[in-house]
Amino acid sequence: MRYFLTTLYGRSEILFLFGAVCLLAALVFITLTRYSDTQVMGVNAWYKPFKFALSIGIFCWTMGWYTGYLDGGPGLRTYAWAMVILLGFELVYIALQAGRGQLSHFNDSSPVYAGLYAAMAVAATAVALWTAYIGLLFFREDFPGLPDHYVWGIRTGIVIFVIFALEGFVMGSRMSHTIGGPDGGPGLPVVNWSTRYGDPRIAHFIGMHALQVLPILSWFLLKDTKAVLLAAMLYGLLAVFTLVQALQGRAIFSGQS
């Protein structure tokens, strides 16, 4: 673990430190769920900032690790600072709204809230597209010091991540993360994925975490380029399947629809 942390710090000090702040914030937020009764749509308000802080922290450390393989330049430093600004804005706003017991996403109850929600959508899109550019660099550059199967794990992980990051527009266009019923119904603990209706957040989660799953599988288990490409295809199909189920209003974790 010490090797990982020191290496990560050397590769991207900016993303390492911001990721660490987010992970510490996640600990604070999950602790607040034990001491705060504030709820948003029937769920403890602090679960949402916890999930976002944890996810952003993991994302920043992941990209800090990967960008260390690329040829250096001001573009990578700009990318790192952009992630801090864009994702930092999202996390701060989500946490502030949680503390006030109000929605952050899908909140158009006032011009100010509608504008801030739109700004979050712009920020999330910018993160996805900028990360797509990083993915393009991985396709353009050669990595003689890395196994091909690992490089392809990173490439396919970024591709699937970008696709399912942009899948957030499915929810944004509907102003809801539940299909077939209202938001805020029964759901799984912590993540609150609906157990009664379709929930595109499941595909969003699965697809975006291809960023970690595929490179880890390629490095520790698969160790073969063809196997990695097959795993990427199957993983992508799993994410697509959960999205199709959600669009049909069907719950993944329940027989109800």
Coordinates of C-alpha atoms in Angstrom, one line a residue, residues 8-124:
L8 CA 0.7 7.7 -7.1
Y9 CA 1.9 10.8 -5.4
G10 CA 4.9 11.0 -7.7
R11 CA 2.7 10.5 -10.8
S12 CA 0.1 13.1 -10.0
E13 CA 0.5 15.1 -6.8
I14 CA -2.7 17.1 -7.7
L15 CA -5.0 14.1 -8.2
F16 CA -3.4 12.2 -5.3
L17 CA -4.1 15.0 -2.8
F18 CA -7.6 15.8 -4.1
G19 CA -8.5 12.1 -4.1
A20 CA -7.3 11.8 -0.5
V21 CA -9.5 14.8 0.5
C22 CA -12.5 13.2 -1.2
L23 CA -11.9 9.9 0.6
L24 CA -11.6 11.6 3.9
A25 CA -14.8 13.5 3.1
A26 CA -16.5 10.2 2.4
L27 CA -15.6 9.0 5.9
V28 CA -17.1 12.2 7.4
F29 CA -20.3 11.8 5.3
I30 CA -20.8 8.2 6.2
T31 CA -20.3 9.1 9.9
L32 CA -22.9 11.8 9.5
T33 CA -25.5 9.2 8.4
R34 CA -25.3 7.8 12.0
Y35 CA -25.8 11.2 13.7
S36 CA -28.1 13.1 11.3
D37 CA -31.8 12.5 10.7
T38 CA -32.0 14.8 7.7
Q39 CA -33.6 13.0 4.8
V40 CA -34.1 13.7 1.1
M41 CA -36.9 11.6 -0.6
G42 CA -37.0 9.2 2.3
V43 CA -33.3 8.5 2.4
N44 CA -30.7 9.8 4.8
A45 CA -29.3 12.9 3.0
W46 CA -25.7 12.1 3.7
Y47 CA -25.6 8.9 1.7
K48 CA -25.5 10.8 -1.5
P49 CA -22.4 13.0 -0.8
F50 CA -20.8 9.8 0.7
K51 CA -21.3 7.9 -2.6
F52 CA -20.0 10.8 -4.7
A53 CA -17.0 11.6 -2.5
L54 CA -16.0 7.9 -2.5
S55 CA -16.5 7.6 -6.3
I56 CA -14.6 10.8 -7.0
G57 CA -11.8 9.9 -4.8
I58 CA -11.4 6.5 -6.5
F59 CA -11.7 8.1 -9.9
C60 CA -9.0 10.7 -9.2
W61 CA -6.6 8.1 -7.8
T62 CA -7.3 5.9 -10.8
M63 CA -6.6 8.6 -13.4
G64 CA -3.6 9.8 -11.4
W65 CA -2.2 6.3 -11.8
Y66 CA -3.0 6.0 -15.5
T67 CA -1.8 9.4 -16.6
G68 CA 1.6 8.6 -15.1
Y69 CA 2.1 6.3 -18.0
L70 CA 1.6 9.0 -20.6
D71 CA 4.3 11.4 -21.9
G72 CA 4.5 14.3 -19.6
G73 CA 3.3 17.8 -20.5
P74 CA 1.2 20.7 -19.4
G75 CA -1.9 19.0 -20.8
L76 CA -1.9 16.4 -18.0
R77 CA -1.5 19.0 -15.3
T78 CA -4.3 21.0 -16.8
Y79 CA -6.4 17.8 -16.8
A80 CA -5.7 17.2 -13.2
W81 CA -6.6 20.7 -12.1
A82 CA -9.8 20.6 -14.3
M83 CA -10.9 17.4 -12.4
V84 CA -10.3 19.2 -9.1
I85 CA -12.4 22.2 -10.1
L86 CA -15.2 20.4 -11.9
L87 CA -15.6 17.5 -9.5
G88 CA -14.9 19.7 -6.5
F89 CA -17.8 22.0 -7.5
E90 CA -20.1 19.0 -7.8
L91 CA -19.2 17.5 -4.5
V92 CA -19.4 20.8 -2.6
Y93 CA -22.8 21.5 -4.0
I94 CA -24.1 18.0 -3.3
A95 CA -22.9 18.2 0.3
L96 CA -24.4 21.7 0.9
Q97 CA -27.8 20.6 -0.5
A98 CA -27.6 17.4 1.7
G99 CA -27.0 19.6 4.8
R100 CA -30.1 21.6 3.8
G101 CA -32.2 18.6 3.2
Q102 CA -32.7 19.5 -0.4
L103 CA -32.2 17.8 -3.8
S104 CA -29.1 18.6 -5.8
H105 CA -29.9 16.7 -9.0
F106 CA -33.2 17.2 -10.8
N107 CA -33.9 20.3 -8.7
D108 CA -35.6 23.0 -10.8
S109 CA -37.7 24.4 -7.9
S110 CA -36.1 27.8 -8.4
P111 CA -34.0 29.5 -11.1
V112 CA -30.9 29.3 -8.9
Y113 CA -31.3 25.6 -8.3
A114 CA -32.1 24.9 -11.9
G115 CA -29.0 26.8 -12.9
L116 CA -26.8 25.0 -10.5
Y117 CA -28.1 21.6 -11.6
A118 CA -27.4 22.6 -15.2
A119 CA -23.9 23.6 -14.2
M120 CA -23.4 20.1 -12.6
A121 CA -24.5 18.6 -15.9
V122 CA -21.9 20.7 -17.8
A123 CA -19.2 19.8 -15.3
A124 CA -20.0 16.0 -15.5

